[in-house]
Amino acid sequence: MVSAMETAVNPSVRSAVRKYFKNIYQLFYSILEGMAVTFSYLFRRPITIQYPYKLDKPMDEIIPDRFRGILGVDLRYCIACRLCQTTCPIACIAIDLERNPETKERFITRFDIDISKCMFCGLCVEVCSTGTLHHSKIFDGTSRHVENLVLEFVNTPVRPFIKPKSIEDIPVDRSGAITRNKLKDFFDLPKFRLTDEA
Amino acid sequence: MKAFADKLFLNIFHIQAADSPYLALWYVLMMFLVSFILLNFAALFAGIASYVERRIAARMQNRIGPNLVGPQGILQWLADGLKMFLKEDLVPQTADKFIFRLAPYFVFAGLFGAFVALPFGYGIVAADLNVGIYYILAITSLVVVGIISGGWSSNSKWALFGALRSAAQIISYEIPTGLSLMLVVMLAGSLSTQSIIESQGGWPWEWFVFHSPFTLAGFFIFFISSLAEGNRVPFDLPEAESELVSGFNTEYSGLRFLIYPMAEWANLWVVGAMVTLTYLGGWQIPGVRLETIPSSVLLFLISITIFFIKTLAVVFIVIQLRWTLPRVRVDQMTLICWTYLVPIALICLIGTMIWMLAFPWKSVFGTAIRILMSTVGGSVMIWCMLRARHNYVIDKDRFEKLKGIPAWYPPWKLP
């Protein structure tokens, strides 16, 4: 009888008993709380975009501005520096230049980007000083033949963009912000190229 | 069932079935008909439950879920089944081929056999066995035979691990299941599923859950251990896909593989129906006396509807638990069984005996306790709903600020 009473007041036994019942309480309390959380999700809007089937907005508005889509080239401003070609780690950009032997004029005769190889790292876009090369918001380049994914931007030979006389040198700026600031009037690029001037 | 077959025979052929020479043939025919209906019900439920669970799971994770096959993806389960049909039926070279082929049948027979004794409404049960509960417990134990033989005969480490875990789990959880069912059997004084329901009532305070604190504990013990027996999360250790590749069914493919998940989905109904019929009042209609039900077809239909609603509510909670809780560890799994469920179930068994003697069903105090406990149970449910609403409200403003569209998107609004 005495030993039973001693056990009853033994603090270690008491704490074990308390822990036992606390575990049961916490089991029910935490499960109910967790189920309240999951139940509330039944009434929230799913964030899935059902891409080709149901779109409430055009895809261009859904995609964020800094999206790295398929590369685009605005040949009006290409200075044919070939920085993009040398930067590309997998050599998916091919640029050819030809010189007219009589007039000594240079022409861009080829500006090909192999989208099937491109890994959308964006190094070429970073290095382009005039903003010629840019990411578009297009991402669905499905094709039956892999050759179709080689984008040829030059149809007829184009003369490279020549900088205005008043500028001494081409500014070395990785994002091309200074160049773009100086040549703002000429630009007809998507808006996101012009917003990060500051 | 036999009475129904006799009555049908009389109505069609205008002679007593007992007088007819084709009596045995008629019974065999009816048996085949009933098993055909039951099998199709189980298979349909398994298929549709898989689709519904995927949709609910998707909404709980801010997704949409399968919605392309058929309107709102309702035929997804057919597409999945068809895909499984077209897969090659592979048997590993080193497998014990006979047992490997045999194992899915055990699982199949074990789970679908339980449907024989499960009621669907007033008087609607394939066989109102006088040992119904015992029969269901016994025949669902066949599943573990199938799982162990399937895992062992695959001759694969993962499958064997899964099978051994399953052996440890299902066999140890049989004990709390049986003990917690004993409470109901004592209260009803019968093992038959129909008479267990008949001894309860329609209103919540006439259900066995709220009979006493002991039966409330017994209800939770039964619910938890039937989750464990059905390999549902949080007790899905035998097929823990992050630890064992797929558990005991790793080596299966094609139609043989299909049997395992199908039996698991069908088990959802068995769990729901068992919980409903033992503790939640079954098909009892509130405010309607038992004797008046056979007189009206409408009351029949209402009783079926009530049973289905209760069962589907339990199935929904099982599904919701799966997407709420993480998996328990193996040691925690055995700990829960042997230090919590079994001792508490034993205490509940003795407690219910004393309670039945002290406060009989119709005594004033017993009724008062039942009403009080059902009120408390209802308040807990309302509290849970309010918590869910609170969780929604605190995130609503953030979502709307970010997206600019209303966050309210109830489940009946299909995307």
Coordinates of N, CA and C in Angstrom, one line a residue, chain B residues 93-261:
Chain B
Q93 N 11.7 -13.1 -63.6 CA 12.3 -14.4 -63.9 C 12.5 -15.3 -62.7
T94 N 13.0 -14.6 -61.6 CA 13.3 -15.4 -60.4 C 12.1 -15.4 -59.4
A95 N 10.9 -14.9 -59.9 CA 9.8 -14.9 -59.0 C 9.3 -16.4 -58.8
D96 N 8.6 -16.5 -57.7 CA 7.8 -17.8 -57.5 C 6.5 -17.6 -58.3
K97 N 6.5 -18.2 -59.5 CA 5.5 -17.7 -60.5 C 4.1 -18.0 -60.1
F98 N 3.9 -19.2 -59.5 CA 2.6 -19.6 -59.1 C 2.0 -18.7 -58.1
I99 N 2.7 -18.5 -57.0 CA 2.2 -17.6 -55.9 C 2.1 -16.2 -56.4
F100 N 3.1 -15.8 -57.3 CA 3.0 -14.4 -57.8 C 1.7 -14.2 -58.6
R101 N 1.3 -15.2 -59.3 CA 0.0 -15.0 -60.1 C -1.2 -15.1 -59.1
L102 N -1.0 -15.9 -58.1 CA -2.1 -16.2 -57.2 C -2.4 -15.0 -56.3
A103 N -1.4 -14.3 -55.9 CA -1.5 -13.3 -54.8 C -2.6 -12.2 -55.0
P104 N -2.8 -11.6 -56.2 CA -3.8 -10.6 -56.4 C -5.2 -11.2 -56.1
Y105 N -5.4 -12.5 -56.4 CA -6.8 -13.0 -56.1 C -7.1 -13.0 -54.7
F106 N -6.1 -13.2 -53.8 CA -6.4 -13.2 -52.3 C -6.9 -11.8 -52.0
V107 N -6.1 -10.8 -52.4 CA -6.5 -9.4 -52.1 C -7.9 -9.1 -52.6
F108 N -8.1 -9.5 -53.9 CA -9.4 -9.2 -54.5 C -10.5 -9.9 -53.7
A109 N -10.3 -11.2 -53.5 CA -11.4 -11.9 -52.8 C -11.6 -11.4 -51.4
G110 N -10.5 -11.1 -50.7 CA -10.6 -10.6 -49.3 C -11.4 -9.3 -49.2
L111 N -11.2 -8.4 -50.1 CA -11.9 -7.1 -50.0 C -13.3 -7.2 -50.5
F112 N -13.5 -7.9 -51.6 CA -14.8 -7.8 -52.2 C -15.8 -8.8 -51.5
G113 N -15.2 -9.7 -50.8 CA -16.0 -10.6 -49.9 C -16.7 -9.8 -48.8
A114 N -16.1 -8.7 -48.4 CA -16.6 -7.9 -47.3 C -18.0 -7.3 -47.7
F115 N -18.1 -7.1 -49.0 CA -19.3 -6.4 -49.5 C -20.6 -7.2 -49.3
V116 N -20.4 -8.5 -49.1 CA -21.6 -9.4 -49.0 C -22.4 -9.0 -47.7
A117 N -21.7 -8.7 -46.6 CA -22.4 -8.5 -45.4 C -22.6 -7.0 -45.1
L118 N -22.2 -6.1 -46.0 CA -22.4 -4.7 -45.8 C -23.8 -4.3 -46.2
P119 N -24.5 -3.6 -45.3 CA -25.8 -3.1 -45.7 C -25.8 -1.8 -46.6
F120 N -26.8 -1.6 -47.4 CA -26.9 -0.4 -48.2 C -28.1 0.5 -47.8
G121 N -29.0 -0.1 -47.1 CA -30.2 0.6 -46.7 C -31.1 -0.3 -45.9
Y122 N -32.3 0.1 -45.6 CA -33.2 -0.8 -44.7 C -33.4 -2.1 -45.5
G123 N -33.0 -3.2 -44.9 CA -33.3 -4.5 -45.5 C -32.5 -4.8 -46.7
I124 N -31.6 -3.9 -47.1 CA -30.9 -4.1 -48.4 C -29.5 -4.6 -48.0
V125 N -29.3 -5.9 -48.0 CA -28.0 -6.4 -47.7 C -27.9 -7.8 -48.4
A126 N -26.8 -8.1 -49.0 CA -26.7 -9.3 -49.8 C -27.0 -10.5 -48.9
A127 N -26.4 -10.6 -47.7 CA -26.6 -11.7 -46.8 C -26.6 -11.1 -45.4
D128 N -27.7 -11.1 -44.7 CA -27.8 -10.6 -43.4 C -27.3 -11.7 -42.4
L129 N -26.0 -11.9 -42.4 CA -25.4 -13.0 -41.6 C -25.5 -12.6 -40.1
N130 N -25.8 -13.7 -39.3 CA -25.9 -13.4 -37.9 C -24.5 -13.3 -37.3
V131 N -23.4 -13.5 -38.1 CA -22.1 -13.2 -37.6 C -21.4 -12.2 -38.5
G132 N -22.2 -11.2 -39.0 CA -21.8 -10.3 -40.0 C -20.4 -9.6 -39.7
I133 N -20.3 -9.0 -38.5 CA -19.1 -8.3 -38.2 C -17.9 -9.2 -38.1
Y134 N -18.1 -10.3 -37.6 CA -17.1 -11.3 -37.4 C -16.6 -11.8 -38.8
Y135 N -17.6 -12.0 -39.7 CA -17.3 -12.4 -41.1 C -16.5 -11.3 -41.8
I136 N -16.9 -10.0 -41.6 CA -16.1 -9.0 -42.3 C -14.7 -8.9 -41.8
L137 N -14.6 -9.0 -40.5 CA -13.2 -8.9 -39.9 C -12.4 -10.1 -40.4
A138 N -13.0 -11.3 -40.5 CA -12.2 -12.5 -40.9 C -11.9 -12.4 -42.4
I139 N -12.8 -12.0 -43.2 CA -12.5 -12.1 -44.7 C -11.6 -11.0 -45.1
T140 N -11.6 -9.8 -44.4 CA -10.7 -8.8 -44.9 C -9.2 -9.2 -44.4
S141 N -9.1 -10.2 -43.5 CA -7.8 -10.6 -43.2 C -7.1 -11.4 -44.3
L142 N -7.9 -11.8 -45.3 CA -7.3 -12.5 -46.4 C -6.4 -11.6 -47.2
V143 N -6.7 -10.2 -47.1 CA -5.9 -9.3 -47.8 C -4.4 -9.4 -47.4
V144 N -4.2 -9.6 -46.2 CA -2.8 -9.6 -45.7 C -2.1 -10.8 -46.2
V145 N -2.8 -11.9 -46.4 CA -2.2 -13.1 -47.1 C -1.8 -12.8 -48.5
G146 N -2.7 -12.1 -49.2 CA -2.3 -11.7 -50.6 C -1.1 -10.8 -50.6
I147 N -1.1 -9.8 -49.7 CA 0.0 -8.9 -49.7 C 1.3 -9.6 -49.4
I148 N 1.3 -10.4 -48.4 CA 2.6 -11.1 -48.0 C 3.0 -12.0 -49.1
S149 N 2.1 -12.8 -49.6 CA 2.6 -13.8 -50.7 C 3.0 -13.0 -51.9
G150 N 2.3 -11.9 -52.2 CA 2.7 -11.1 -53.4 C 4.1 -10.5 -53.2
G151 N 4.4 -10.0 -52.0 CA 5.7 -9.4 -51.7 C 6.8 -10.4 -51.7
W152 N 6.5 -11.6 -51.1 CA 7.5 -12.6 -50.9 C 7.8 -13.2 -52.3
S153 N 6.8 -13.5 -53.1 CA 7.0 -14.2 -54.3 C 7.7 -13.4 -55.4
S154 N 7.7 -12.0 -55.2 CA 8.3 -11.2 -56.2 C 9.8 -11.3 -56.2
N155 N 10.4 -11.8 -55.1 CA 11.8 -12.0 -55.1 C 12.5 -10.7 -55.2
S156 N 12.0 -9.7 -54.6 CA 12.6 -8.3 -54.7 C 12.7 -7.8 -53.3
K157 N 13.8 -7.0 -53.0 CA 14.0 -6.5 -51.6 C 12.8 -5.6 -51.2
W158 N 12.5 -4.7 -52.2 CA 11.5 -3.7 -51.8 C 10.1 -4.3 -51.5
A159 N 9.8 -5.3 -52.4 CA 8.5 -6.0 -52.2 C 8.5 -6.7 -50.9
L160 N 9.6 -7.3 -50.5 CA 9.6 -8.1 -49.3 C 9.5 -7.2 -48.1
F161 N 10.3 -6.0 -48.2 CA 10.2 -5.1 -47.1 C 8.7 -4.6 -46.9
G162 N 8.1 -4.3 -48.0 CA 6.7 -3.8 -47.9 C 5.8 -4.9 -47.3
A163 N 6.0 -6.2 -47.8 CA 5.2 -7.2 -47.3 C 5.4 -7.5 -45.8
L164 N 6.6 -7.4 -45.3 CA 6.9 -7.6 -43.9 C 6.3 -6.5 -43.1
R165 N 6.4 -5.3 -43.6 CA 5.8 -4.1 -42.8 C 4.3 -4.3 -42.8
S166 N 3.8 -4.8 -43.9 CA 2.3 -5.0 -43.9 C 1.9 -6.1 -42.9
A167 N 2.7 -7.1 -42.8 CA 2.4 -8.2 -41.9 C 2.4 -7.6 -40.4
A168 N 3.5 -6.9 -40.1 CA 3.5 -6.3 -38.8 C 2.4 -5.4 -38.5
Q169 N 2.0 -4.6 -39.5 CA 1.0 -3.5 -39.3 C -0.4 -4.1 -39.3
I170 N -0.8 -4.9 -40.3 CA -2.2 -5.3 -40.4 C -2.5 -6.2 -39.2
I171 N -1.6 -7.2 -38.9 CA -1.9 -8.1 -37.9 C -2.0 -7.5 -36.5
S172 N -1.1 -6.5 -36.3 CA -1.2 -5.9 -34.9 C -2.4 -4.9 -34.9
Y173 N -2.8 -4.4 -36.0 CA -4.0 -3.5 -35.9 C -5.3 -4.2 -35.9
E174 N -5.2 -5.6 -36.1 CA -6.5 -6.3 -36.0 C -7.0 -6.3 -34.6
I175 N -6.1 -6.2 -33.6 CA -6.5 -6.3 -32.2 C -7.3 -5.1 -31.8
P176 N -6.8 -3.9 -32.0 CA -7.7 -2.7 -31.6 C -9.0 -2.7 -32.4
T177 N -8.9 -3.1 -33.7 CA -10.2 -3.2 -34.5 C -11.2 -4.1 -33.9
G178 N -10.7 -5.3 -33.5 CA -11.7 -6.2 -32.9 C -12.2 -5.8 -31.6
L179 N -11.3 -5.2 -30.8 CA -11.7 -4.8 -29.5 C -12.7 -3.6 -29.5
S180 N -12.4 -2.7 -30.5 CA -13.4 -1.5 -30.5 C -14.7 -1.9 -31.1
L181 N -14.7 -3.0 -32.0 CA -16.0 -3.5 -32.5 C -16.8 -4.2 -31.4
M182 N -16.0 -4.7 -30.4 CA -16.7 -5.4 -29.3 C -17.6 -4.5 -28.6
L183 N -17.3 -3.2 -28.4 CA -18.2 -2.3 -27.7 C -19.5 -2.2 -28.4
V184 N -19.5 -2.1 -29.7 CA -20.8 -2.0 -30.5 C -21.5 -3.3 -30.4
V185 N -20.8 -4.5 -30.4 CA -21.5 -5.7 -30.3 C -22.1 -5.9 -29.0
M186 N -21.5 -5.4 -27.9 CA -22.1 -5.5 -26.6 C -23.3 -4.6 -26.5
L187 N -23.2 -3.4 -27.1 CA -24.3 -2.5 -27.0 C -25.5 -3.0 -27.8
A188 N -25.3 -3.6 -29.0 CA -26.4 -4.1 -29.8 C -26.8 -5.5 -29.4
G189 N -25.9 -6.2 -28.8 CA -26.2 -7.6 -28.4 C -26.3 -8.5 -29.6
S190 N -25.7 -8.1 -30.7 CA -25.7 -8.9 -31.9 C -24.5 -8.7 -32.8
L191 N -24.2 -9.7 -33.6 CA -23.1 -9.5 -34.6 C -23.6 -9.1 -36.0
S192 N -24.9 -9.2 -36.2 CA -25.4 -8.9 -37.5 C -25.4 -7.4 -37.8
T193 N -25.0 -7.1 -39.0 CA -24.8 -5.7 -39.3 C -26.2 -5.0 -39.3
Q194 N -27.2 -5.6 -39.7 CA -28.5 -5.0 -39.7 C -29.0 -4.7 -38.3
S195 N -28.9 -5.7 -37.4 CA -29.5 -5.5 -36.1 C -28.6 -4.5 -35.3
I196 N -27.3 -4.4 -35.7 CA -26.5 -3.3 -35.0 C -27.1 -2.0 -35.4
I197 N -27.5 -1.8 -36.6 CA -28.0 -0.5 -37.0 C -29.4 -0.3 -36.4
E198 N -30.2 -1.4 -36.4 CA -31.6 -1.3 -35.8 C -31.6 -0.9 -34.4
S199 N -30.5 -1.3 -33.6 CA -30.5 -0.9 -32.2 C -30.0 0.5 -32.0
Q200 N -29.6 1.2 -33.0 CA -29.3 2.6 -32.9 C -30.6 3.4 -33.3
G201 N -30.4 4.8 -33.4 CA -31.5 5.6 -33.7 C -31.1 6.6 -34.8
G202 N -32.0 7.4 -35.3 CA -31.8 8.3 -36.3 C -31.0 9.6 -35.9
W203 N -31.4 10.1 -34.7 CA -30.8 11.3 -34.3 C -29.3 11.1 -33.8
P204 N -28.5 12.1 -33.8 CA -27.1 11.9 -33.4 C -27.0 11.3 -32.0
W205 N -27.9 11.7 -31.1 CA -27.7 11.3 -29.7 C -28.2 9.9 -29.5
E206 N -28.7 9.3 -30.6 CA -29.1 7.8 -30.5 C -28.0 7.0 -31.2
W207 N -26.9 7.6 -31.7 CA -25.9 6.8 -32.3 C -25.0 6.2 -31.2
F208 N -24.2 5.2 -31.6 CA -23.4 4.5 -30.6 C -22.1 5.4 -30.3
V209 N -21.7 6.3 -31.2 CA -20.6 7.1 -30.9 C -20.8 7.9 -29.6
F210 N -21.9 8.5 -29.4 CA -22.2 9.4 -28.3 C -22.8 8.7 -27.1
H211 N -22.7 7.3 -27.1 CA -23.3 6.6 -26.0 C -22.6 7.0 -24.7
S212 N -21.3 7.0 -24.7 CA -20.6 7.3 -23.5 C -19.2 7.8 -23.9
P213 N -18.4 8.4 -23.1 CA -17.0 8.7 -23.5 C -16.2 7.5 -23.9
F214 N -16.6 6.3 -23.4 CA -15.8 5.1 -23.8 C -16.1 4.8 -25.3
T215 N -17.4 4.9 -25.7 CA -17.6 4.5 -27.1 C -17.1 5.6 -28.0
L216 N -17.0 6.8 -27.5 CA -16.4 7.8 -28.4 C -15.0 7.5 -28.7
A217 N -14.2 7.1 -27.6 CA -12.9 6.7 -27.7 C -12.8 5.5 -28.6
G218 N -13.8 4.5 -28.5 CA -13.8 3.3 -29.3 C -14.0 3.7 -30.7
F219 N -14.8 4.7 -31.0 CA -15.0 5.1 -32.4 C -13.7 5.6 -33.0
F220 N -13.0 6.4 -32.3 CA -11.7 6.9 -32.9 C -10.7 5.7 -33.0
I221 N -10.7 4.8 -32.1 CA -9.8 3.7 -32.2 C -10.1 2.8 -33.4
F222 N -11.4 2.6 -33.6 CA -11.8 1.8 -34.8 C -11.5 2.5 -36.1
F223 N -11.7 3.8 -36.1 CA -11.4 4.6 -37.3 C -9.9 4.6 -37.6
I224 N -9.1 4.8 -36.6 CA -7.6 4.8 -36.8 C -7.1 3.5 -37.3
S225 N -7.6 2.4 -36.6 CA -7.1 1.1 -36.9 C -7.6 0.6 -38.2
S226 N -8.8 1.0 -38.6 CA -9.2 0.6 -40.0 C -8.5 1.3 -41.1
L227 N -8.1 2.5 -40.8 CA -7.2 3.2 -41.7 C -5.9 2.4 -41.9
A228 N -5.4 1.9 -40.7 CA -4.1 1.2 -40.7 C -4.3 -0.1 -41.5
E229 N -5.4 -0.7 -41.3 CA -5.6 -2.0 -41.9 C -5.8 -1.9 -43.4
G230 N -6.3 -0.7 -43.9 CA -6.5 -0.5 -45.3 C -5.3 0.1 -46.0
N231 N -4.2 0.2 -45.3 CA -2.9 0.8 -45.8 C -3.1 2.2 -46.3
R232 N -4.0 3.0 -45.6 CA -4.2 4.3 -46.0 C -3.2 5.2 -45.3
V233 N -2.9 6.4 -45.9 CA -2.1 7.4 -45.2 C -2.8 7.8 -43.9
P234 N -2.2 8.0 -42.8 CA -0.8 8.0 -42.5 C -0.2 6.7 -42.2
F235 N -0.9 5.6 -42.5 CA -0.3 4.3 -42.2 C 0.0 3.5 -43.5
D236 N 0.5 4.2 -44.5 CA 0.8 3.5 -45.8 C 2.2 3.0 -45.9
L237 N 2.7 2.5 -44.7 CA 4.1 2.0 -44.7 C 4.3 0.9 -45.7
P238 N 3.4 -0.1 -45.9 CA 3.7 -1.2 -46.9 C 4.0 -0.7 -48.3
E239 N 3.5 0.5 -48.6 CA 3.7 0.9 -50.0 C 4.3 2.3 -50.0
A240 N 5.1 2.6 -49.0 CA 5.7 3.9 -48.8 C 6.6 4.2 -50.1
E241 N 6.1 5.0 -51.0 CA 6.8 5.1 -52.3 C 8.1 5.9 -52.1
S242 N 8.3 6.6 -51.0 CA 9.6 7.4 -50.9 C 10.7 6.5 -50.3
E243 N 10.3 5.4 -49.7 CA 11.3 4.6 -49.0 C 11.4 3.2 -49.8
L244 N 10.3 2.5 -50.0 CA 10.3 1.3 -50.8 C 9.7 1.8 -52.1
V245 N 10.2 1.2 -53.2 CA 9.8 1.8 -54.5 C 8.3 1.9 -54.6
S246 N 7.6 0.8 -54.5 CA 6.2 0.9 -54.4 C 5.7 -0.1 -53.4
G247 N 6.6 -0.7 -52.6 CA 6.2 -1.6 -51.6 C 5.9 -3.0 -52.2
F248 N 4.9 -3.7 -51.6 CA 4.7 -5.1 -52.0 C 4.3 -5.3 -53.5
N249 N 3.8 -4.2 -54.1 CA 3.4 -4.4 -55.5 C 4.4 -3.9 -56.5
T250 N 5.7 -3.8 -56.1 CA 6.7 -3.2 -57.0 C 6.8 -4.0 -58.3
E251 N 6.8 -5.3 -58.2 CA 7.1 -6.1 -59.4 C 5.9 -6.4 -60.2
Y252 N 4.7 -5.9 -59.8 CA 3.5 -6.2 -60.6 C 3.4 -5.2 -61.7
S253 N 2.7 -5.7 -62.7 CA 2.4 -4.7 -63.8 C 1.1 -5.2 -64.5
G254 N 0.5 -4.2 -65.2 CA -0.7 -4.6 -66.0 C -1.9 -4.8 -65.1
L255 N -2.7 -5.8 -65.5 CA -3.9 -6.0 -64.8 C -3.7 -6.6 -63.4
R256 N -2.6 -7.3 -63.2 CA -2.3 -7.8 -61.8 C -2.1 -6.7 -60.9
F257 N -1.4 -5.7 -61.4 CA -1.1 -4.5 -60.6 C -2.4 -3.8 -60.2
L258 N -3.2 -3.7 -61.3 CA -4.5 -2.9 -61.1 C -5.3 -3.4 -60.0
I259 N -5.3 -4.7 -59.7 CA -6.1 -5.3 -58.6 C -5.7 -4.7 -57.3
Y260 N -4.5 -4.4 -57.0 CA -4.1 -3.9 -55.7 C -4.7 -2.5 -55.5
P261 N -4.4 -1.5 -56.3 CA -5.0 -0.2 -56.1 C -6.5 -0.2 -56.1

